[in-house]
Coordinates of C-alpha atoms in Angstrom, one line a residue:
M1 CA 15.8 29.1 -18.2
P2 CA 18.0 28.2 -21.0
L3 CA 21.7 28.7 -20.3
R4 CA 22.2 31.1 -23.1
L5 CA 20.2 33.7 -21.4
H6 CA 22.9 34.1 -18.9
A7 CA 25.1 35.7 -21.7
L8 CA 22.6 38.2 -22.7
P9 CA 21.4 40.3 -19.4
P10 CA 19.0 42.6 -21.2
I11 CA 16.9 39.5 -22.3
R12 CA 16.7 38.6 -18.4
Y13 CA 14.8 41.9 -18.0
A14 CA 13.0 42.0 -21.2
A15 CA 9.7 41.0 -19.8
F16 CA 9.9 43.5 -17.1
G17 CA 11.2 46.3 -19.6
L18 CA 8.2 45.6 -21.7
S19 CA 5.8 45.8 -18.8
L20 CA 7.3 49.1 -17.8
C21 CA 7.1 50.5 -21.5
G22 CA 3.5 49.2 -21.9
L23 CA 2.5 50.9 -18.6
L24 CA 3.9 54.1 -20.0
L25 CA 2.5 54.0 -23.1
A26 CA -0.9 53.2 -21.9
L27 CA -0.8 55.9 -19.3
I28 CA 0.1 58.5 -22.1
N29 CA -2.8 57.2 -24.2
L30 CA -5.3 57.4 -21.3
L31 CA -4.2 61.0 -20.2
L32 CA -3.4 62.6 -23.4
L33 CA -5.4 60.7 -26.2
G34 CA -8.5 59.8 -24.0
G35 CA -8.0 56.1 -24.8
G36 CA -11.0 54.0 -24.1
W37 CA -11.6 50.6 -22.2
V38 CA -8.7 48.7 -24.2
A39 CA -6.1 51.1 -23.1
L40 CA -7.4 50.8 -19.5
L41 CA -7.1 47.0 -19.8
V42 CA -3.5 47.3 -21.2
F43 CA -2.8 49.7 -18.3
L44 CA -4.0 47.5 -15.8
V45 CA -2.2 44.4 -17.2
C46 CA 1.1 46.2 -17.4
A47 CA 0.9 47.9 -14.2
A48 CA 0.3 44.4 -12.5
A49 CA 3.3 42.9 -14.4
A50 CA 5.4 46.0 -13.5
G51 CA 4.5 45.7 -10.0
L52 CA 5.2 42.1 -9.9
G53 CA 8.7 42.7 -11.3
V54 CA 9.6 45.2 -8.7
Y55 CA 8.3 42.8 -5.9
D56 CA 10.6 40.1 -7.8
L57 CA 13.7 42.3 -7.6
R58 CA 13.3 43.3 -3.8
Q59 CA 12.3 39.8 -2.5
S60 CA 15.1 37.6 -1.3
Q61 CA 13.5 34.1 -1.2
H62 CA 14.0 32.8 -4.9
A63 CA 17.2 33.9 -6.8
I64 CA 15.6 32.9 -10.1
L65 CA 13.0 35.6 -9.8
R66 CA 15.6 38.2 -8.8
N67 CA 17.7 37.4 -11.9
Y68 CA 14.6 36.9 -14.0
P69 CA 11.8 39.3 -12.9
V70 CA 8.4 38.4 -14.2
I71 CA 9.5 35.9 -16.7
G72 CA 10.9 33.8 -14.0
H73 CA 7.4 32.8 -13.0
L74 CA 7.2 30.7 -16.0
R75 CA 9.7 28.4 -14.6
F76 CA 7.4 27.9 -11.4
L77 CA 4.3 27.5 -13.6
L78 CA 6.0 24.8 -15.7
E79 CA 7.1 22.9 -12.6
Y80 CA 3.6 23.2 -11.2
I81 CA 2.0 21.5 -14.1
R82 CA 4.7 19.2 -14.9
P83 CA 3.2 15.9 -13.2
E84 CA -0.1 16.5 -15.0
V85 CA 1.7 17.1 -18.5
R86 CA 3.9 14.0 -17.9
Q87 CA 0.7 12.0 -16.9
Y88 CA -1.5 13.0 -19.7
F89 CA 1.0 13.7 -22.7
I90 CA 4.2 12.0 -22.2
E91 CA 4.3 8.8 -19.9
S92 CA 3.6 5.5 -21.9
D93 CA 0.8 3.1 -21.1
S94 CA 3.0 0.8 -19.5
E95 CA 5.1 3.1 -17.4
A96 CA 4.3 2.6 -13.6
T97 CA 4.6 5.8 -11.7
P98 CA 3.5 4.2 -9.4
F99 CA 0.7 2.6 -11.4
S100 CA 0.7 2.6 -15.2
R101 CA -1.9 4.1 -17.4
A102 CA -2.9 0.7 -18.4
Q103 CA -3.4 -0.4 -15.0
R104 CA -5.6 2.7 -14.0
S105 CA -7.7 2.3 -17.1
L106 CA -8.4 -1.5 -16.2
V107 CA -9.7 -0.3 -12.8
Y108 CA -11.9 2.6 -14.3
Q109 CA -13.4 0.3 -16.8
R110 CA -14.1 -2.5 -14.2
A111 CA -15.5 -0.1 -11.8
K112 CA -17.8 1.4 -14.3
G113 CA -18.9 -1.8 -15.7
E114 CA -17.4 -1.1 -19.1
P115 CA -15.8 -3.8 -21.3
D116 CA -12.3 -4.4 -20.3
N117 CA -11.1 -6.5 -23.4
R118 CA -8.2 -5.1 -25.2
P119 CA -7.6 -5.2 -29.1
F120 CA -4.6 -6.1 -31.2
G121 CA -2.7 -8.2 -28.6
T122 CA -0.4 -7.4 -25.8
Q123 CA 1.3 -4.3 -25.2
L124 CA 4.0 -5.7 -23.1
D125 CA 7.2 -6.9 -24.3
V126 CA 7.2 -11.0 -23.7
G127 CA 11.0 -11.0 -24.6
R128 CA 12.0 -8.8 -21.9
Q129 CA 13.7 -10.2 -18.6
G130 CA 11.2 -10.5 -15.9
Y131 CA 8.1 -11.0 -18.1
E132 CA 6.0 -13.7 -16.5
W133 CA 2.9 -15.7 -17.6
V134 CA 0.6 -18.5 -16.2
N135 CA 0.7 -21.9 -17.7
H136 CA -2.6 -22.9 -19.1
S137 CA -4.3 -26.4 -19.3
I138 CA -5.6 -28.0 -22.8
A139 CA -8.3 -29.3 -20.4
P140 CA -9.7 -26.0 -18.7
T141 CA -12.1 -26.4 -15.8
K142 CA -15.7 -24.6 -15.7
L143 CA -16.6 -23.2 -12.3
P144 CA -20.0 -22.2 -11.1
T145 CA -19.0 -19.0 -9.5
H146 CA -16.2 -16.3 -9.1
D147 CA -17.1 -15.8 -5.3
F148 CA -14.1 -17.6 -4.1
R149 CA -13.9 -17.7 -0.4
I150 CA -11.7 -18.9 2.5
W151 CA -12.2 -19.5 6.1
I152 CA -10.1 -17.5 8.6
G153 CA -9.9 -18.8 12.0
G154 CA -10.8 -22.5 11.3
A155 CA -14.2 -23.7 10.2
P156 CA -17.5 -24.0 11.8
G157 CA -17.2 -26.7 14.5
Q158 CA -13.4 -27.0 13.9
P159 CA -11.5 -24.4 15.9
Q160 CA -7.9 -24.0 15.2
L161 CA -5.6 -25.7 17.7
S162 CA -4.5 -22.7 19.9
V163 CA -4.6 -21.3 23.1
E164 CA -7.9 -19.1 23.4
P165 CA -8.9 -20.3 19.8
C166 CA -11.1 -18.5 17.7
T167 CA -14.7 -19.5 18.2
Q168 CA -16.2 -17.2 15.3
P169 CA -14.3 -18.1 11.9
Y170 CA -14.9 -15.7 9.1
H171 CA -15.7 -16.8 5.7
A172 CA -13.8 -14.3 3.8
S173 CA -13.4 -13.2 0.3
V174 CA -10.3 -13.7 -1.5
F175 CA -10.1 -9.9 -2.4
N176 CA -10.8 -7.2 0.3
I177 CA -10.1 -3.6 0.8
S178 CA -6.7 -2.9 2.6
A179 CA -6.2 -0.6 5.6
M180 CA -7.0 2.9 5.1
S181 CA -8.2 5.3 7.9
F182 CA -10.8 7.7 8.0
G183 CA -8.9 10.9 8.3
S184 CA -6.3 9.8 5.4
L185 CA -9.7 9.2 3.5
S186 CA -12.6 11.6 3.4
A187 CA -15.9 10.6 5.1
N188 CA -17.6 9.9 1.7
A189 CA -14.8 7.8 0.6
I190 CA -15.3 5.6 3.8
L191 CA -18.9 5.7 3.1
A192 CA -18.6 4.5 -0.3
L193 CA -16.2 1.7 0.4
N194 CA -18.0 0.3 3.2
K195 CA -21.3 0.3 1.2
G196 CA -19.5 -1.2 -1.7
A197 CA -18.3 -3.9 0.6
R198 CA -21.5 -4.7 1.9
L199 CA -22.9 -5.0 -1.6
G200 CA -20.2 -7.2 -2.9
G201 CA -20.0 -9.3 0.4
F202 CA -16.3 -8.7 1.1
A203 CA -14.4 -6.9 4.1
H204 CA -13.3 -3.5 4.6
D205 CA -10.1 -2.6 6.8
T206 CA -10.6 0.2 8.9
G207 CA -6.8 1.3 9.0
E208 CA -5.3 2.2 12.3
G209 CA -7.5 5.3 12.8
S210 CA -10.4 2.9 14.4
I211 CA -14.0 2.7 13.4
S212 CA -15.7 6.0 12.7
A213 CA -19.4 6.6 12.4
H214 CA -19.0 6.4 8.6
H215 CA -17.8 3.0 8.8
R216 CA -21.2 2.0 10.6
V217 CA -23.6 3.5 8.4
H218 CA -23.8 0.9 5.8
G219 CA -23.0 -2.2 7.9
G220 CA -20.1 -3.7 5.8
D221 CA -17.9 -6.3 7.2
L222 CA -15.1 -4.8 8.9
I223 CA -11.4 -5.6 9.9
W224 CA -10.6 -3.5 12.8
E225 CA -6.9 -2.5 12.7
I226 CA -5.2 -1.5 16.0
G227 CA -2.2 0.3 15.7
S228 CA 0.3 1.4 18.4
G229 CA -1.7 4.4 19.2
Y230 CA -4.6 1.9 20.4
F231 CA -7.2 4.2 18.7
G232 CA -10.7 3.3 19.6
C233 CA -9.3 1.2 22.6
R234 CA -7.1 3.5 24.4
N235 CA -7.0 5.2 27.9
D236 CA -6.4 8.9 28.2
D237 CA -2.6 8.4 28.6
G238 CA -2.3 6.3 25.3
S239 CA -2.1 2.8 27.0
F240 CA -4.5 -0.1 26.0
S241 CA -7.9 -0.2 27.4
E242 CA -9.7 -3.7 27.6
E243 CA -13.1 -2.2 28.3
R244 CA -13.1 0.0 25.1
F245 CA -11.6 -2.7 23.0
A246 CA -14.3 -5.0 24.1
A247 CA -17.0 -2.4 23.4
N248 CA -15.9 -2.2 19.7
A249 CA -14.6 -5.7 19.1
T250 CA -17.9 -7.4 20.0
D251 CA -19.8 -5.3 17.5
P252 CA -21.2 -7.9 15.1
Q253 CA -20.0 -5.7 12.1
V254 CA -16.4 -6.4 13.2
K255 CA -15.3 -9.8 11.7
L256 CA -11.4 -9.6 12.1
I257 CA -9.1 -8.2 14.7
E258 CA -5.9 -7.0 13.1
L259 CA -2.8 -5.8 15.3
K260 CA -0.5 -3.7 13.1
M261 CA 3.0 -4.2 13.9
S262 CA 4.4 -2.2 10.9
Q263 CA 3.2 -0.9 7.4
G264 CA 4.9 -1.4 4.1
A265 CA 5.2 2.3 3.1
K266 CA 6.7 3.4 6.4
P267 CA 7.9 0.5 8.5
G268 CA 9.3 1.2 11.8
H269 CA 8.0 4.9 11.7
G270 CA 5.5 6.4 13.9
G271 CA 3.2 9.4 13.1
I272 CA 1.6 12.5 14.2
L273 CA -1.8 13.9 13.3
P274 CA -1.2 17.9 14.1
G275 CA -3.9 19.3 16.3
P276 CA -5.5 21.3 13.8
K277 CA -6.5 18.4 11.8
V278 CA -7.9 16.3 14.7
T279 CA -11.6 17.1 13.9
I280 CA -14.4 16.2 16.4
E281 CA -15.2 13.1 14.0
I282 CA -11.8 12.0 14.2
A283 CA -11.3 12.6 17.7
E284 CA -14.5 10.7 18.3
A285 CA -13.3 7.8 16.3
R286 CA -9.7 7.5 17.7
G287 CA -10.8 8.4 21.3
V288 CA -8.4 11.4 21.6
A289 CA -8.9 15.2 22.5
V290 CA -10.1 17.6 19.7
G291 CA -7.6 19.9 18.4
K292 CA -4.6 18.3 20.1
D293 CA -1.6 16.4 18.4
C294 CA -2.6 12.8 17.8
L295 CA 0.4 10.5 18.3
S296 CA 0.9 7.2 16.8
P297 CA 4.3 5.9 18.3
S298 CA 6.7 3.7 16.3
R299 CA 6.3 0.7 18.6
H300 CA 3.7 -1.0 20.8
S301 CA 3.4 -0.2 24.7
A302 CA 1.1 -3.3 25.5
F303 CA 3.9 -5.8 24.8
S304 CA 7.7 -5.9 24.6
T305 CA 8.7 -9.3 23.7
P306 CA 7.5 -12.0 21.2
V307 CA 6.0 -14.0 23.8
E308 CA 4.0 -11.0 25.4
M309 CA 2.9 -10.2 21.9
M310 CA 1.4 -13.7 21.5
R311 CA -0.1 -13.5 24.8
F312 CA -1.6 -10.0 23.9
I313 CA -3.2 -11.5 20.6
A314 CA -4.8 -14.3 22.7
R315 CA -6.1 -11.6 25.1
L316 CA -7.7 -9.8 22.2
R317 CA -9.2 -12.9 20.7
K318 CA -11.0 -13.7 24.1
L319 CA -12.1 -9.9 24.7
S320 CA -13.6 -10.0 21.2
G321 CA -15.5 -13.0 21.8
G322 CA -13.5 -15.4 19.8
K323 CA -13.0 -13.5 16.8
P324 CA -10.2 -14.2 14.2
T325 CA -7.3 -12.3 15.4
G326 CA -3.9 -11.7 13.8
F327 CA -1.4 -9.1 12.9
K328 CA 0.1 -7.2 10.0
L329 CA 3.7 -6.7 9.4
C330 CA 6.3 -5.6 6.6
I331 CA 9.2 -7.8 7.0
G332 CA 12.4 -6.3 8.5
H333 CA 15.0 -8.0 10.4
P334 CA 14.5 -11.7 9.8
W335 CA 15.4 -12.6 13.3
E336 CA 12.3 -10.5 14.7
W337 CA 10.0 -12.6 12.6
F338 CA 11.7 -15.7 13.6
A339 CA 11.4 -14.7 17.1
I340 CA 7.6 -14.3 16.9
V341 CA 7.3 -17.8 15.3
K342 CA 9.3 -19.3 18.1
A343 CA 7.0 -17.5 20.6
M344 CA 4.0 -19.2 18.9
L345 CA 5.9 -22.6 19.4
E346 CA 6.6 -21.9 23.0
T347 CA 3.4 -20.6 24.0
G348 CA 1.0 -22.7 21.9
I349 CA -0.5 -19.4 20.7
T350 CA -1.0 -18.8 16.9
P351 CA -2.7 -15.9 15.1
D352 CA -5.5 -16.8 13.0
F353 CA -3.8 -14.7 10.1
I354 CA -1.1 -12.7 9.1
V355 CA -1.2 -10.0 6.7
V356 CA 2.3 -9.5 4.9
D357 CA 2.7 -5.9 3.6
G358 CA 5.1 -5.1 1.0
A359 CA 7.4 -2.0 0.8
E360 CA 5.5 -1.2 -2.3
G361 CA 2.3 -0.3 -0.4
G362 CA 0.9 2.8 -0.4
T363 CA 0.4 5.6 2.2
G364 CA -1.2 9.0 2.6
A365 CA 2.4 10.4 3.6
A366 CA 5.7 9.0 4.5
P367 CA 9.3 10.1 4.3
L368 CA 10.8 9.5 0.8
E369 CA 13.5 7.5 2.3
F370 CA 11.0 5.1 4.1
S371 CA 8.9 4.8 0.9
D372 CA 11.9 4.1 -1.3
H373 CA 14.4 2.4 0.9
V374 CA 13.0 0.6 4.1
G375 CA 11.2 -2.7 4.5
A376 CA 11.2 -5.8 2.3
P377 CA 9.2 -5.8 -0.9
L378 CA 6.0 -8.0 -0.9
Q379 CA 7.6 -11.1 -2.6
E380 CA 10.4 -11.6 -0.2
G381 CA 8.3 -10.9 2.9
L382 CA 5.5 -13.2 1.6
L383 CA 7.9 -15.9 0.8
L384 CA 9.7 -15.7 4.1
V385 CA 6.5 -15.8 6.2
H386 CA 5.0 -18.7 3.9
N387 CA 8.1 -20.9 4.2
T388 CA 8.9 -20.3 7.8
L389 CA 5.3 -21.3 8.8
I390 CA 5.7 -24.7 6.7
G391 CA 9.0 -25.2 8.2
V392 CA 7.5 -25.2 11.7
N393 CA 4.2 -27.0 10.8
L394 CA 2.1 -24.1 11.6
R395 CA 1.0 -23.1 8.1
S396 CA -2.3 -25.0 8.3
R397 CA -3.3 -23.1 11.5
I398 CA -2.5 -19.7 10.1
S399 CA -4.1 -17.9 6.9
I400 CA -1.9 -15.3 5.2
G401 CA -3.0 -12.2 3.4
A402 CA -0.9 -10.1 1.1
A403 CA -0.9 -6.5 0.3
G404 CA 1.0 -4.3 -2.2
K405 CA 0.2 -3.0 -5.5
V406 CA -2.7 -5.4 -6.1
I407 CA -4.6 -4.3 -9.3
S408 CA -5.4 -7.1 -11.4
A409 CA -6.3 -10.9 -11.3
F410 CA -2.8 -11.7 -12.4
D411 CA -1.3 -9.9 -9.4
M412 CA -3.6 -11.9 -7.2
V413 CA -2.6 -15.2 -8.9
R414 CA 1.1 -14.4 -8.7
L415 CA 0.7 -13.8 -4.8
M416 CA -1.2 -16.7 -4.3
A417 CA 1.4 -18.8 -6.1
L418 CA 4.0 -17.4 -3.6
G419 CA 1.9 -18.3 -0.6
A420 CA -1.0 -16.0 -0.1
D421 CA -4.3 -17.2 0.8
W422 CA -6.2 -13.8 -0.1
C423 CA -5.2 -10.2 -1.2
N424 CA -5.9 -6.8 -0.1
A425 CA -5.8 -3.6 -2.2
G426 CA -6.0 -0.1 -1.1
R427 CA -5.0 2.0 -4.2
G428 CA -7.0 0.0 -6.4
F429 CA -10.2 0.6 -4.6
M430 CA -9.5 4.3 -4.5
M431 CA -9.2 4.4 -8.1
A432 CA -12.6 2.7 -8.3
L433 CA -13.9 5.6 -6.3
G434 CA -12.4 7.9 -8.7
C435 CA -8.7 8.7 -7.8
I436 CA -6.5 10.0 -10.7
Q437 CA -3.2 9.4 -8.9
A438 CA -2.7 13.1 -8.6
Q439 CA -0.5 12.4 -5.7
T440 CA -1.9 15.1 -3.5
C441 CA -3.2 12.9 -0.7
H442 CA -1.1 14.8 1.9
T443 CA -2.0 18.3 0.9
G444 CA -5.9 17.9 1.5
R445 CA -6.5 19.4 -1.9
C446 CA -7.5 15.8 -3.5
P447 CA -9.2 16.8 -6.7
T448 CA -11.7 13.9 -6.7
G449 CA -12.5 14.3 -2.8
V450 CA -10.9 10.8 -2.0
T451 CA -8.2 11.9 0.2
T452 CA -9.5 15.1 1.7
Q453 CA -11.5 16.5 4.7
D454 CA -12.5 19.7 2.9
P455 CA -16.4 19.1 3.0
L456 CA -16.6 21.2 -0.4
R457 CA -14.1 18.8 -2.3
Q458 CA -15.8 15.8 -0.6
Q459 CA -19.0 16.5 -2.2
A460 CA -17.5 15.8 -5.5
L461 CA -17.6 12.0 -4.3
V462 CA -21.1 10.8 -4.8
V463 CA -21.5 7.9 -2.3
P464 CA -24.2 5.6 -4.1
D465 CA -22.5 5.9 -7.4
K466 CA -19.1 5.2 -6.0
A467 CA -20.1 2.4 -4.0
E468 CA -21.4 0.7 -7.1
R469 CA -18.1 1.2 -8.8
V470 CA -16.4 -0.4 -5.7
R471 CA -18.6 -3.5 -6.1
N472 CA -18.0 -3.6 -9.6
F473 CA -14.3 -3.6 -9.5
H474 CA -14.4 -6.2 -7.1
R475 CA -16.8 -8.5 -8.9
S476 CA -15.0 -7.9 -12.3
T477 CA -11.6 -8.7 -10.7
L478 CA -12.8 -12.0 -9.3
H479 CA -14.5 -12.7 -12.5
A480 CA -11.1 -12.4 -14.2
L481 CA -9.6 -14.5 -11.6
Q482 CA -12.1 -17.2 -12.1
E483 CA -11.2 -17.2 -15.9
L484 CA -7.4 -17.6 -15.0
V485 CA -8.2 -20.3 -12.7
Q486 CA -10.4 -22.1 -15.3
A487 CA -7.4 -21.6 -18.0
A488 CA -5.1 -23.3 -15.7
G489 CA -7.3 -26.3 -15.2
L490 CA -7.9 -25.6 -11.5
C491 CA -11.1 -25.5 -9.1
H492 CA -10.0 -22.7 -6.6
P493 CA -7.4 -20.2 -6.5
H494 CA -5.7 -22.0 -3.4
E495 CA -4.7 -24.6 -5.9
V496 CA -2.3 -22.1 -7.7
N497 CA 1.4 -22.7 -6.7
A498 CA 4.6 -21.6 -8.2
H499 CA 4.6 -24.4 -10.6
H500 CA 1.9 -22.4 -12.6
I501 CA 4.0 -19.2 -13.0
V502 CA 6.7 -19.0 -15.6
R503 CA 9.2 -16.0 -15.6
R504 CA 11.8 -15.1 -18.3
L505 CA 15.4 -14.6 -17.3
T506 CA 17.1 -14.0 -20.7
D507 CA 16.4 -13.6 -24.3
T508 CA 16.5 -17.6 -24.5
E509 CA 16.0 -18.7 -21.0
V510 CA 12.7 -19.0 -18.9
R511 CA 12.0 -20.9 -15.4
L512 CA 9.1 -22.0 -13.6
L513 CA 8.9 -19.7 -10.5
S514 CA 9.1 -22.9 -8.5
N515 CA 12.6 -23.3 -9.6
L516 CA 13.7 -19.8 -8.7
I517 CA 12.1 -19.4 -5.1
M518 CA 12.8 -20.6 -1.7
Q519 CA 10.9 -23.6 -0.7
V520 CA 11.1 -25.3 2.7
K521 CA 9.8 -28.7 3.5
P522 CA 7.1 -29.3 6.4
G523 CA 8.8 -29.3 9.8
A524 CA 12.3 -28.8 8.2
L525 CA 13.2 -25.9 10.5
L526 CA 12.3 -28.1 13.9
G527 CA 15.6 -29.9 13.1
P528 CA 19.0 -29.4 11.8
L529 CA 19.5 -26.3 9.6
A530 CA 22.6 -27.4 7.6
E531 CA 20.7 -27.9 4.5
Q532 CA 18.4 -24.9 4.7
H533 CA 18.4 -21.6 3.0
N534 CA 20.8 -19.1 4.3
V535 CA 18.4 -16.9 5.9
F536 CA 17.4 -19.8 8.4
R537 CA 20.8 -21.1 9.0
L538 CA 22.0 -17.6 9.8
Y539 CA 19.2 -16.0 11.4
W540 CA 17.0 -18.8 12.9
P541 CA 19.7 -19.6 15.6
M542 CA 19.9 -15.9 16.5
A543 CA 16.2 -15.7 17.3
S544 CA 14.5 -15.7 20.7
A545 CA 11.1 -15.9 21.8
H546 CA 11.7 -13.6 24.7
S547 CA 13.2 -10.8 22.8
F548 CA 13.0 -9.1 19.4
Q549 CA 16.7 -8.5 19.7
A550 CA 19.1 -10.9 17.9
S551 CA 20.9 -13.2 20.7
G552 CA 24.0 -13.8 18.4
P553 CA 26.9 -11.6 17.5
E554 CA 26.7 -8.6 15.3
V555 CA 25.3 -9.8 11.9
S556 CA 27.9 -7.7 9.9
A557 CA 30.8 -9.5 12.1
T558 CA 29.6 -13.2 11.5
S559 CA 30.0 -13.7 7.8
P560 CA 31.7 -12.7 4.7
P561 CA 29.8 -11.0 1.8
L562 CA 28.7 -13.1 -1.2
H563 CA 30.4 -12.4 -4.3
D564 CA 29.0 -12.1 -7.9
G565 CA 31.0 -15.1 -8.9
D566 CA 30.0 -17.5 -6.4
A567 CA 28.1 -20.2 -8.3
S568 CA 26.7 -21.9 -5.4
A569 CA 24.7 -18.8 -4.5
S570 CA 22.6 -19.2 -8.0
V571 CA 21.8 -23.1 -7.6
P572 CA 18.2 -23.5 -6.2
G573 CA 18.2 -25.9 -3.0
Q574 CA 21.9 -25.5 -2.6
P575 CA 23.3 -23.9 0.4
A576 CA 25.3 -20.8 -0.1
P577 CA 28.1 -18.9 1.9
A578 CA 26.6 -17.0 5.0
P579 CA 25.3 -13.7 3.7
A580 CA 26.5 -10.3 5.2
N581 CA 22.9 -8.8 5.8
A582 CA 19.4 -9.7 5.8
A583 CA 18.9 -8.4 2.1
D584 CA 21.5 -11.2 0.9
A585 CA 20.1 -13.9 3.0
M586 CA 16.4 -13.3 1.6
A587 CA 17.6 -12.9 -2.0

């Protein structure tokens, strides 16, 4: 309400007063003048408005309505439609909240098989700080296909060097569907995603909600994600069940086993699916009771130390029949990640892959503080994982996937330059299904039937049509990736590195990404740490293979904070004073 209305009390009640006057006049017209249907309609409208005004004055929940009866509802109406008004009429094409109109349009065009070329040049400001581009070659290559693939878990006849090594390596696409559970997504969305994955020859991550009947209909390749609730492989008390795990894991449709340690959008946070939402289908997929609260704890019960975690991974690999087994995490305390790496070195057990989830990743629902302020962004997490594995000579044995706001081929190239072998996308494939970024995923009222269990709303999502769109989006994105790789003069995306990406720092200064990011030499962490980046000098000695806890003193008590004017902190490759916390160390 405009502030000036506070000085004019009669105006606050004008709508209510007019409704009373209209009601009185309409009543007189009907009773004395024999008014027709128009007078009756006016009477009914004014009666409804007057009744609403009386209710507003008597209710105690909304102060606005008590002070502004009837007209106060206009404020709630405008607030209700504000997101749609902003999205369709106000926001610019490049304003990402969380995905820009330009990004969404790109997905829609590629999913529909429409031309995605843009006229009249870029709409981006190439002079702004942070703008990035790929250095091209004057001798570009010509590649026969865009179907880029990598082996995960070794190669046929060449198993990785690990205890209980993988014996069924998987030839994976470099672009796959990220983890999204049945329950978070509708049955029709799962059906369309999996059929699209089968048609396009790429993998579909189940999410921690396990393998539902809808995942099995079309036979698309599955990455089975196992969370702390052990859904699909749990005993009645919630503990891990070897028998139930083996029954699912040995299914030929399951290609990878992924142990979820944390999720980018809400790391360190468990979850609960309220009993009323636990339908027969969800209960069957997860192995829980129908109609009872379904708990996903914040930590695993099958292991409590890094060494135990590695032994659990080896156990999963053996029970699955030798399928590639790894884990997903969002980087938090660096010493916990280092402890996992030290456990690999001590036990000789290495995962076949690690998926790094960035804090910018999506979710069906998460507390605002977790979405906005918990967990490392993908760039920092990916760099730390990639460089640590190089520093202990394990990088060649472990493939790395990356997930977090991947939409375009440039997103993929940039992540591959930072160390990723492949990329996963969740919300991009949701948009290929028809998601319009309404951001009502947690309400059950998804307007396009993607994130709802309402059977009527789900019917809007026609599986055969949307499956084709999923395949088209995957194919067109990889075709764009092929063109970028060719323009750079390369033969495969795995040849992309940080030397190929340029970043603008100021109006007059640009740098190769390789000169701005942390880079560790092979085996460097196995020797003296004096010349290494702060994150290794400070936290590597604090990590133990036998505990996720730091073994040294409190981090905040060990070192002074960095000062803005400390020149050594900005010189690539030079050691800087010890940082006060993990964020300083990873910067």
